Amino acid sequence: MTSTVHTLAHPSGTLDLTVEDQGQGRTYLLLHGGGGPQTVAPFARLLAEQRHARVITPVHPGFGGTHRPGWLTDVTALAESYALLLDGLDLTGVTVVGNSIGGWIAAELALVGSDRIGAVVLVNAAGIHVPGHPIADTFSLTPAELSKLAFHDPAAFAVDPATLPEAARAVMAANRSALEVYSGPHVMADPTLRGRLAAVAVPALVVWGASDQVVDADYGRAYAAALPDAEFRLLPDTGHMPQIETPGQLLSAVADFAEARR
């Protein structure tokens, strides 16, 4: 696995993007959620090792101790930046996989219209507005309260920030600040996105943990229904982050979907 910094020339400014790159084979762009890059790192290794895959995992600027330039304030600009990354790496047939806000970024990336993308996988994604199925306001919750909503088995995965080193707590605080910026004024959603998804031209898989109480399964079904060519798959005994709680289930769902499109 190699970690490199790619300097991108976005129309709004220059962006230094930290990227992990590992494995060989079918290419996946893996986009982490609000918990930071460590929430997808073990799954990236699993995918690369078990499914003959090249897995590219960028760190959203502002997360993991990285710098977020002042102009980078929304998911659309972030998606545009990842399209530039795919151009710079000269990749084709990429399957974009995103969890939570990473799923929202993946949806916007599909709308950018890059012909380098072959399919998208939205894993408990945020980003759309579904009446009657609000996204939990995670910014108002304590870590313990969030764990109860996010995991099928909270006791197995909950982390007490008070037990972490000071440096780790500082990174968590910076991650939270970056997430608040990207999430925008509508609590992790863009009211226009659901309607715009009709323009997505690539196949999609919408994967959802059945026990997710951050964004429930009916929200996921609405996401799939808004896409022209989408499958919906529900994962049992799984919450908001399948890549952590049931990685084997997610691995099968993601890789089987991508490999069926050779």
PDB file of C-alpha atoms in Angstrom:
ATOM      1  CA  MET A   1       0.000   0.000   0.000  1.00  0.00           C
ATOM      2  CA  THR A   2       1.275   3.461  -0.874  1.00  0.00           C
ATOM      3  CA  SER A   3       0.183   6.844   0.430  1.00  0.00           C
ATOM      4  CA  THR A   4       0.691   9.813  -1.870  1.00  0.00           C
ATOM      5  CA  VAL A   5      -0.402  13.423  -2.114  1.00  0.00           C
ATOM      6  CA  HIS A   6      -1.955  14.464  -5.419  1.00  0.00           C
ATOM      7  CA  THR A   7      -2.143  18.166  -6.252  1.00  0.00           C
ATOM      8  CA  LEU A   8      -5.316  18.911  -8.198  1.00  0.00           C
ATOM      9  CA  ALA A   9      -6.209  22.052 -10.124  1.00  0.00           C
ATOM     10  CA  HIS A  10      -9.900  22.599  -9.363  1.00  0.00           C
ATOM     11  CA  PRO A  11     -11.482  25.702 -10.960  1.00  0.00           C
ATOM     12  CA  SER A  12     -11.915  27.156  -7.456  1.00  0.00           C
ATOM     13  CA  GLY A  13      -8.326  26.585  -6.365  1.00  0.00           C
ATOM     14  CA  THR A  14      -5.498  24.150  -5.793  1.00  0.00           C
ATOM     15  CA  LEU A  15      -6.134  21.076  -3.679  1.00  0.00           C
ATOM     16  CA  ASP A  16      -3.669  18.648  -2.090  1.00  0.00           C
ATOM     17  CA  LEU A  17      -5.371  15.279  -1.757  1.00  0.00           C
ATOM     18  CA  THR A  18      -3.956  12.428   0.345  1.00  0.00           C
ATOM     19  CA  VAL A  19      -4.656   9.060  -1.275  1.00  0.00           C
ATOM     20  CA  GLU A  20      -4.023   5.446  -0.246  1.00  0.00           C
ATOM     21  CA  ASP A  21      -3.535   3.068  -3.192  1.00  0.00           C
ATOM     22  CA  GLN A  22      -3.303  -0.704  -2.801  1.00  0.00           C
ATOM     23  CA  GLY A  23      -3.801  -3.931  -4.722  1.00  0.00           C
ATOM     24  CA  GLN A  24      -4.139  -4.767  -8.393  1.00  0.00           C
ATOM     25  CA  GLY A  25      -7.120  -5.611 -10.560  1.00  0.00           C
ATOM     26  CA  ARG A  26     -10.580  -4.085 -10.915  1.00  0.00           C
ATOM     27  CA  THR A  27     -10.452  -0.485  -9.688  1.00  0.00           C
ATOM     28  CA  TYR A  28     -12.523   0.835  -6.804  1.00  0.00           C
ATOM     29  CA  LEU A  29     -12.650   4.381  -5.450  1.00  0.00           C
ATOM     30  CA  LEU A  30     -13.608   4.020  -1.787  1.00  0.00           C
ATOM     31  CA  LEU A  31     -15.039   7.116  -0.067  1.00  0.00           C
ATOM     32  CA  HIS A  32     -15.200   7.218   3.714  1.00  0.00           C
ATOM     33  CA  GLY A  33     -17.938   8.668   5.902  1.00  0.00           C
ATOM     34  CA  GLY A  34     -17.921  11.177   8.727  1.00  0.00           C
ATOM     35  CA  GLY A  35     -15.991   8.906  11.060  1.00  0.00           C
ATOM     36  CA  GLY A  36     -12.882   9.423   8.954  1.00  0.00           C
ATOM     37  CA  PRO A  37     -10.583   7.329   6.770  1.00  0.00           C
ATOM     38  CA  GLN A  38      -9.980   4.720   9.480  1.00  0.00           C
ATOM     39  CA  THR A  39     -13.608   3.589   9.104  1.00  0.00           C
ATOM     40  CA  VAL A  40     -12.882   2.154   5.652  1.00  0.00           C
ATOM     41  CA  ALA A  41      -9.179   1.227   5.907  1.00  0.00           C
ATOM     42  CA  PRO A  42      -9.682  -2.416   7.012  1.00  0.00           C
ATOM     43  CA  PHE A  43     -12.358  -2.920   4.346  1.00  0.00           C
ATOM     44  CA  ALA A  44     -10.037  -1.482   1.679  1.00  0.00           C
ATOM     45  CA  ARG A  45      -7.426  -4.091   2.603  1.00  0.00           C
ATOM     46  CA  LEU A  46     -10.048  -6.851   2.595  1.00  0.00           C
ATOM     47  CA  LEU A  47     -11.309  -5.857  -0.849  1.00  0.00           C
ATOM     48  CA  ALA A  48      -7.801  -5.593  -2.300  1.00  0.00           C
ATOM     49  CA  GLU A  49      -6.651  -8.911  -0.881  1.00  0.00           C
ATOM     50  CA  GLN A  50      -9.718 -11.086  -1.439  1.00  0.00           C
ATOM     51  CA  ARG A  51     -11.179  -9.802  -4.697  1.00  0.00           C
ATOM     52  CA  HIS A  52      -8.167  -9.019  -6.917  1.00  0.00           C
ATOM     53  CA  ALA A  53      -8.840  -5.311  -6.739  1.00  0.00           C
ATOM     54  CA  ARG A  54      -7.030  -2.014  -6.852  1.00  0.00           C
ATOM     55  CA  VAL A  55      -8.530   0.125  -4.111  1.00  0.00           C
ATOM     56  CA  ILE A  56      -7.976   3.874  -4.071  1.00  0.00           C
ATOM     57  CA  THR A  57      -8.986   5.553  -0.822  1.00  0.00           C
ATOM     58  CA  PRO A  58      -8.747   9.350  -0.636  1.00  0.00           C
ATOM     59  CA  VAL A  59      -8.960  11.290   2.593  1.00  0.00           C
ATOM     60  CA  HIS A  60     -11.587  14.019   2.365  1.00  0.00           C
ATOM     61  CA  PRO A  61      -9.680  17.275   2.978  1.00  0.00           C
ATOM     62  CA  GLY A  62     -10.051  18.315   6.605  1.00  0.00           C
ATOM     63  CA  PHE A  63     -10.221  14.700   7.822  1.00  0.00           C
ATOM     64  CA  GLY A  64      -7.407  12.673   9.291  1.00  0.00           C
ATOM     65  CA  GLY A  65      -5.263  15.709  10.022  1.00  0.00           C
ATOM     66  CA  THR A  66      -5.280  16.935   6.408  1.00  0.00           C
ATOM     67  CA  HIS A  67      -5.818  20.523   5.256  1.00  0.00           C
ATOM     68  CA  ARG A  68      -9.115  21.743   3.816  1.00  0.00           C
ATOM     69  CA  PRO A  69      -8.748  24.888   1.700  1.00  0.00           C
ATOM     70  CA  GLY A  70     -11.263  27.629   2.434  1.00  0.00           C
ATOM     71  CA  TRP A  71     -12.984  27.343  -0.941  1.00  0.00           C
ATOM     72  CA  LEU A  72     -13.817  23.641  -0.474  1.00  0.00           C
ATOM     73  CA  THR A  73     -17.094  23.841   1.424  1.00  0.00           C
ATOM     74  CA  ASP A  74     -19.556  21.440  -0.187  1.00  0.00           C
ATOM     75  CA  VAL A  75     -20.023  17.916  -1.483  1.00  0.00           C
ATOM     76  CA  THR A  76     -20.342  19.006  -5.118  1.00  0.00           C
ATOM     77  CA  ALA A  77     -16.887  20.591  -5.131  1.00  0.00           C
ATOM     78  CA  LEU A  78     -15.494  17.513  -3.436  1.00  0.00           C
ATOM     79  CA  ALA A  79     -17.066  15.249  -6.075  1.00  0.00           C
ATOM     80  CA  GLU A  80     -15.615  17.439  -8.816  1.00  0.00           C
ATOM     81  CA  SER A  81     -12.217  17.075  -7.170  1.00  0.00           C
ATOM     82  CA  TYR A  82     -12.478  13.288  -7.212  1.00  0.00           C
ATOM     83  CA  ALA A  83     -13.384  13.403 -10.901  1.00  0.00           C
ATOM     84  CA  LEU A  84     -10.131  15.320 -11.411  1.00  0.00           C
ATOM     85  CA  LEU A  85      -8.298  12.636  -9.424  1.00  0.00           C
ATOM     86  CA  LEU A  86      -9.647   9.913 -11.724  1.00  0.00           C
ATOM     87  CA  ASP A  87      -8.521  11.983 -14.712  1.00  0.00           C
ATOM     88  CA  GLY A  88      -5.055  12.453 -13.240  1.00  0.00           C
ATOM     89  CA  LEU A  89      -4.697   8.726 -12.558  1.00  0.00           C
ATOM     90  CA  ASP A  90      -6.081   7.944 -16.039  1.00  0.00           C
ATOM     91  CA  LEU A  91      -8.505   5.344 -14.693  1.00  0.00           C
ATOM     92  CA  THR A  92     -11.482   3.784 -16.470  1.00  0.00           C
ATOM     93  CA  GLY A  93     -14.266   1.425 -15.423  1.00  0.00           C
ATOM     94  CA  VAL A  94     -14.042   2.589 -11.817  1.00  0.00           C
ATOM     95  CA  THR A  95     -16.591   1.364  -9.286  1.00  0.00           C
ATOM     96  CA  VAL A  96     -17.163   4.174  -6.779  1.00  0.00           C
ATOM     97  CA  VAL A  97     -18.134   2.974  -3.290  1.00  0.00           C
ATOM     98  CA  GLY A  98     -19.166   5.464  -0.620  1.00  0.00           C
ATOM     99  CA  ASN A  99     -20.460   5.146   2.925  1.00  0.00           C
ATOM    100  CA  SER A 100     -22.654   7.771   4.616  1.00  0.00           C
ATOM    101  CA  ILE A 101     -21.475  11.208   3.411  1.00  0.00           C
ATOM    102  CA  GLY A 102     -19.092   9.246   1.186  1.00  0.00           C
ATOM    103  CA  GLY A 103     -22.192   7.799  -0.479  1.00  0.00           C
ATOM    104  CA  TRP A 104     -23.515  11.304  -1.025  1.00  0.00           C
ATOM    105  CA  ILE A 105     -20.195  12.236  -2.631  1.00  0.00           C
ATOM    106  CA  ALA A 106     -20.403   9.100  -4.799  1.00  0.00           C
ATOM    107  CA  ALA A 107     -23.884  10.095  -5.984  1.00  0.00           C
ATOM    108  CA  GLU A 108     -22.687  13.588  -6.897  1.00  0.00           C
ATOM    109  CA  LEU A 109     -19.640  12.095  -8.617  1.00  0.00           C
ATOM    110  CA  ALA A 110     -21.949   9.956 -10.756  1.00  0.00           C
ATOM    111  CA  LEU A 111     -23.762  13.158 -11.736  1.00  0.00           C
ATOM    112  CA  VAL A 112     -20.524  14.886 -12.776  1.00  0.00           C
ATOM    113  CA  GLY A 113     -20.742  12.679 -15.848  1.00  0.00           C
ATOM    114  CA  SER A 114     -17.212  11.300 -15.857  1.00  0.00           C
ATOM    115  CA  ASP A 115     -16.880   8.489 -18.383  1.00  0.00           C
ATOM    116  CA  ARG A 116     -14.242   6.990 -16.106  1.00  0.00           C
ATOM    117  CA  ILE A 117     -16.950   5.651 -13.769  1.00  0.00           C
ATOM    118  CA  GLY A 118     -18.518   2.290 -14.500  1.00  0.00           C
ATOM    119  CA  ALA A 119     -20.835   1.931 -11.490  1.00  0.00           C
ATOM    120  CA  VAL A 120     -21.571   3.327  -8.041  1.00  0.00           C
ATOM    121  CA  VAL A 121     -22.311   1.631  -4.733  1.00  0.00           C
ATOM    122  CA  LEU A 122     -24.074   3.716  -2.086  1.00  0.00           C
ATOM    123  CA  VAL A 123     -23.643   2.239   1.393  1.00  0.00           C
ATOM    124  CA  ASN A 124     -26.070   3.749   3.935  1.00  0.00           C
ATOM    125  CA  ALA A 125     -25.661   6.998   2.035  1.00  0.00           C
ATOM    126  CA  ALA A 126     -26.775  10.440   3.125  1.00  0.00           C
ATOM    127  CA  GLY A 127     -27.582  13.323   0.788  1.00  0.00           C
ATOM    128  CA  ILE A 128     -31.258  13.193  -0.195  1.00  0.00           C
ATOM    129  CA  HIS A 129     -34.395  14.447   1.533  1.00  0.00           C
ATOM    130  CA  VAL A 130     -37.099  11.816   2.167  1.00  0.00           C
ATOM    131  CA  PRO A 131     -40.225  13.102   3.944  1.00  0.00           C
ATOM    132  CA  GLY A 132     -40.970  11.066   7.047  1.00  0.00           C
ATOM    133  CA  HIS A 133     -37.482   9.588   7.132  1.00  0.00           C
ATOM    134  CA  PRO A 134     -35.160  12.260   8.498  1.00  0.00           C
ATOM    135  CA  ILE A 135     -31.424  11.823   8.880  1.00  0.00           C
ATOM    136  CA  ALA A 136     -30.448  11.794  12.548  1.00  0.00           C
ATOM    137  CA  ASP A 137     -28.834  15.026  13.702  1.00  0.00           C
ATOM    138  CA  THR A 138     -25.582  13.377  14.707  1.00  0.00           C
ATOM    139  CA  PHE A 139     -23.975  16.685  15.691  1.00  0.00           C
ATOM    140  CA  SER A 140     -26.299  16.935  18.697  1.00  0.00           C
ATOM    141  CA  LEU A 141     -25.501  13.437  19.983  1.00  0.00           C
ATOM    142  CA  THR A 142     -22.876  12.159  22.390  1.00  0.00           C
ATOM    143  CA  PRO A 143     -20.602   9.363  21.082  1.00  0.00           C
ATOM    144  CA  ALA A 144     -22.573   6.823  23.131  1.00  0.00           C
ATOM    145  CA  GLU A 145     -25.891   8.062  21.741  1.00  0.00           C
ATOM    146  CA  LEU A 146     -24.537   7.955  18.188  1.00  0.00           C
ATOM    147  CA  SER A 147     -23.254   4.398  18.643  1.00  0.00           C
ATOM    148  CA  LYS A 148     -26.736   3.252  19.677  1.00  0.00           C
ATOM    149  CA  LEU A 149     -28.123   4.579  16.395  1.00  0.00           C
ATOM    150  CA  ALA A 150     -25.223   3.530  14.191  1.00  0.00           C
ATOM    151  CA  PHE A 151     -24.623  -0.106  15.167  1.00  0.00           C
ATOM    152  CA  HIS A 152     -26.701  -3.259  15.342  1.00  0.00           C
ATOM    153  CA  ASP A 153     -24.540  -4.244  18.315  1.00  0.00           C
ATOM    154  CA  PRO A 154     -23.339  -0.962  19.873  1.00  0.00           C
ATOM    155  CA  ALA A 155     -21.497  -2.624  22.745  1.00  0.00           C
ATOM    156  CA  ALA A 156     -19.131  -4.365  20.338  1.00  0.00           C
ATOM    157  CA  PHE A 157     -18.061  -1.224  18.488  1.00  0.00           C
ATOM    158  CA  ALA A 158     -18.581   1.802  20.718  1.00  0.00           C
ATOM    159  CA  VAL A 159     -15.503   3.948  21.397  1.00  0.00           C
ATOM    160  CA  ASP A 160     -15.150   6.207  24.422  1.00  0.00           C
ATOM    161  CA  PRO A 161     -13.186   9.277  23.279  1.00  0.00           C
ATOM    162  CA  ALA A 162     -12.020   9.849  26.854  1.00  0.00           C
ATOM    163  CA  THR A 163      -9.873   6.709  26.568  1.00  0.00           C
ATOM    164  CA  LEU A 164      -8.070   7.927  23.448  1.00  0.00           C
ATOM    165  CA  PRO A 165      -4.770   9.838  23.315  1.00  0.00           C
ATOM    166  CA  GLU A 166      -5.027  13.606  23.036  1.00  0.00           C
ATOM    167  CA  ALA A 167      -3.794  13.554  19.416  1.00  0.00           C
ATOM    168  CA  ALA A 168      -6.543  11.124  18.435  1.00  0.00           C
ATOM    169  CA  ARG A 169      -9.179  13.276  20.134  1.00  0.00           C
ATOM    170  CA  ALA A 170      -7.883  16.313  18.224  1.00  0.00           C
ATOM    171  CA  VAL A 171      -8.242  14.455  14.915  1.00  0.00           C
ATOM    172  CA  MET A 172     -11.784  13.419  15.853  1.00  0.00           C
ATOM    173  CA  ALA A 173     -12.673  17.039  16.599  1.00  0.00           C
ATOM    174  CA  ALA A 174     -11.218  18.179  13.275  1.00  0.00           C
ATOM    175  CA  ASN A 175     -13.131  15.419  11.460  1.00  0.00           C
ATOM    176  CA  ARG A 176     -16.349  16.627  13.057  1.00  0.00           C
ATOM    177  CA  SER A 177     -15.650  20.219  12.041  1.00  0.00           C
ATOM    178  CA  ALA A 178     -14.986  19.203   8.435  1.00  0.00           C
ATOM    179  CA  LEU A 179     -18.154  17.100   8.381  1.00  0.00           C
ATOM    180  CA  GLU A 180     -20.206  20.052   9.579  1.00  0.00           C
ATOM    181  CA  VAL A 181     -18.850  22.167   6.711  1.00  0.00           C
ATOM    182  CA  TYR A 182     -19.527  19.561   4.026  1.00  0.00           C
ATOM    183  CA  SER A 183     -22.965  18.620   5.372  1.00  0.00           C
ATOM    184  CA  GLY A 184     -24.316  22.076   4.574  1.00  0.00           C
ATOM    185  CA  PRO A 185     -27.351  23.841   6.017  1.00  0.00           C
ATOM    186  CA  HIS A 186     -29.850  20.995   5.505  1.00  0.00           C
ATOM    187  CA  VAL A 187     -28.523  18.351   7.959  1.00  0.00           C
ATOM    188  CA  MET A 188     -26.525  16.090   5.662  1.00  0.00           C
ATOM    189  CA  ALA A 189     -28.730  16.559   2.617  1.00  0.00           C
ATOM    190  CA  ASP A 190     -29.193  18.579  -0.549  1.00  0.00           C
ATOM    191  CA  PRO A 191     -32.923  19.081  -1.231  1.00  0.00           C
ATOM    192  CA  THR A 192     -32.230  19.056  -4.994  1.00  0.00           C
ATOM    193  CA  LEU A 193     -30.271  15.796  -5.112  1.00  0.00           C
ATOM    194  CA  ARG A 194     -33.146  13.318  -5.135  1.00  0.00           C
ATOM    195  CA  GLY A 195     -34.615  14.844  -8.274  1.00  0.00           C
ATOM    196  CA  ARG A 196     -31.251  15.177  -9.978  1.00  0.00           C
ATOM    197  CA  LEU A 197     -30.468  11.469  -9.539  1.00  0.00           C
ATOM    198  CA  ALA A 198     -32.650  10.722 -12.567  1.00  0.00           C
ATOM    199  CA  ALA A 199     -29.699  11.884 -14.685  1.00  0.00           C
ATOM    200  CA  VAL A 200     -27.271   9.241 -13.354  1.00  0.00           C
ATOM    201  CA  ALA A 201     -26.181   7.181 -16.369  1.00  0.00           C
ATOM    202  CA  VAL A 202     -24.371   4.299 -14.645  1.00  0.00           C
ATOM    203  CA  PRO A 203     -25.756   1.297 -12.757  1.00  0.00           C
ATOM    204  CA  ALA A 204     -25.985   1.604  -8.999  1.00  0.00           C
ATOM    205  CA  LEU A 205     -26.210  -0.664  -5.998  1.00  0.00           C
ATOM    206  CA  VAL A 206     -27.767   0.747  -2.842  1.00  0.00           C
ATOM    207  CA  VAL A 207     -26.662  -1.306   0.175  1.00  0.00           C
ATOM    208  CA  TRP A 208     -28.236  -0.750   3.583  1.00  0.00           C
ATOM    209  CA  GLY A 209     -27.779  -2.069   7.079  1.00  0.00           C
ATOM    210  CA  ALA A 210     -31.193  -3.190   8.294  1.00  0.00           C
ATOM    211  CA  SER A 211     -30.532  -1.893  11.821  1.00  0.00           C
ATOM    212  CA  ASP A 212     -29.366   1.598  10.820  1.00  0.00           C
ATOM    213  CA  GLN A 213     -31.123   4.289  12.836  1.00  0.00           C
ATOM    214  CA  VAL A 214     -29.047   7.162  11.460  1.00  0.00           C
ATOM    215  CA  VAL A 215     -30.684   6.767   8.055  1.00  0.00           C
ATOM    216  CA  ASP A 216     -33.292   4.028   7.986  1.00  0.00           C
ATOM    217  CA  ALA A 217     -33.872   1.352   5.372  1.00  0.00           C
ATOM    218  CA  ASP A 218     -36.881   3.108   3.808  1.00  0.00           C
ATOM    219  CA  TYR A 219     -34.626   6.098   3.194  1.00  0.00           C
ATOM    220  CA  GLY A 220     -32.318   3.699   1.360  1.00  0.00           C
ATOM    221  CA  ARG A 221     -35.183   2.314  -0.688  1.00  0.00           C
ATOM    222  CA  ALA A 222     -36.116   5.877  -1.689  1.00  0.00           C
ATOM    223  CA  TYR A 223     -32.501   6.433  -2.778  1.00  0.00           C
ATOM    224  CA  ALA A 224     -32.624   3.349  -4.998  1.00  0.00           C
ATOM    225  CA  ALA A 225     -36.006   4.330  -6.448  1.00  0.00           C
ATOM    226  CA  ALA A 226     -34.639   7.735  -7.477  1.00  0.00           C
ATOM    227  CA  LEU A 227     -31.893   6.182  -9.598  1.00  0.00           C
ATOM    228  CA  PRO A 228     -32.678   4.990 -13.144  1.00  0.00           C
ATOM    229  CA  ASP A 229     -30.766   1.691 -12.889  1.00  0.00           C
ATOM    230  CA  ALA A 230     -30.406   0.609  -9.274  1.00  0.00           C
ATOM    231  CA  GLU A 231     -30.592  -2.477  -7.106  1.00  0.00           C
ATOM    232  CA  PHE A 232     -31.356  -2.342  -3.388  1.00  0.00           C
ATOM    233  CA  ARG A 233     -29.820  -4.828  -0.963  1.00  0.00           C
ATOM    234  CA  LEU A 234     -30.558  -5.032   2.744  1.00  0.00           C
ATOM    235  CA  LEU A 235     -27.893  -6.452   5.066  1.00  0.00           C
ATOM    236  CA  PRO A 236     -29.197  -8.171   8.236  1.00  0.00           C
ATOM    237  CA  ASP A 237     -27.691  -7.571  11.681  1.00  0.00           C
ATOM    238  CA  THR A 238     -25.960  -4.471  10.347  1.00  0.00           C
ATOM    239  CA  GLY A 239     -26.088  -0.770  11.150  1.00  0.00           C
ATOM    240  CA  HIS A 240     -24.803   2.398   9.518  1.00  0.00           C
ATOM    241  CA  MET A 241     -21.276   1.155   8.764  1.00  0.00           C
ATOM    242  CA  PRO A 242     -21.416  -2.337   7.223  1.00  0.00           C
ATOM    243  CA  GLN A 243     -17.716  -2.130   6.351  1.00  0.00           C
ATOM    244  CA  ILE A 244     -16.991  -2.261  10.097  1.00  0.00           C
ATOM    245  CA  GLU A 245     -19.833  -4.368  11.473  1.00  0.00           C
ATOM    246  CA  THR A 246     -20.373  -7.000   8.748  1.00  0.00           C
ATOM    247  CA  PRO A 247     -17.486  -6.556   6.262  1.00  0.00           C
ATOM    248  CA  GLY A 248     -17.962 -10.002   4.746  1.00  0.00           C
ATOM    249  CA  GLN A 249     -21.548  -9.227   3.797  1.00  0.00           C
ATOM    250  CA  LEU A 250     -20.536  -5.905   2.276  1.00  0.00           C
ATOM    251  CA  LEU A 251     -17.590  -7.432   0.444  1.00  0.00           C
ATOM    252  CA  SER A 252     -19.850  -9.964  -1.268  1.00  0.00           C
ATOM    253  CA  ALA A 253     -22.437  -7.334  -2.173  1.00  0.00           C
ATOM    254  CA  VAL A 254     -19.945  -4.832  -3.585  1.00  0.00           C
ATOM    255  CA  ALA A 255     -17.614  -7.188  -5.414  1.00  0.00           C
ATOM    256  CA  ASP A 256     -20.336  -9.414  -6.875  1.00  0.00           C
ATOM    257  CA  PHE A 257     -22.132  -6.327  -8.197  1.00  0.00           C
ATOM    258  CA  ALA A 258     -18.966  -4.901  -9.767  1.00  0.00           C
ATOM    259  CA  GLU A 259     -17.728  -8.174 -11.200  1.00  0.00           C
ATOM    260  CA  ALA A 260     -21.100  -8.860 -12.847  1.00  0.00           C
ATOM    261  CA  ARG A 261     -20.465  -5.777 -14.980  1.00  0.00           C
ATOM    262  CA  ARG A 262     -17.311  -6.933 -16.733  1.00  0.00           C
TER     263      ARG A 262
END
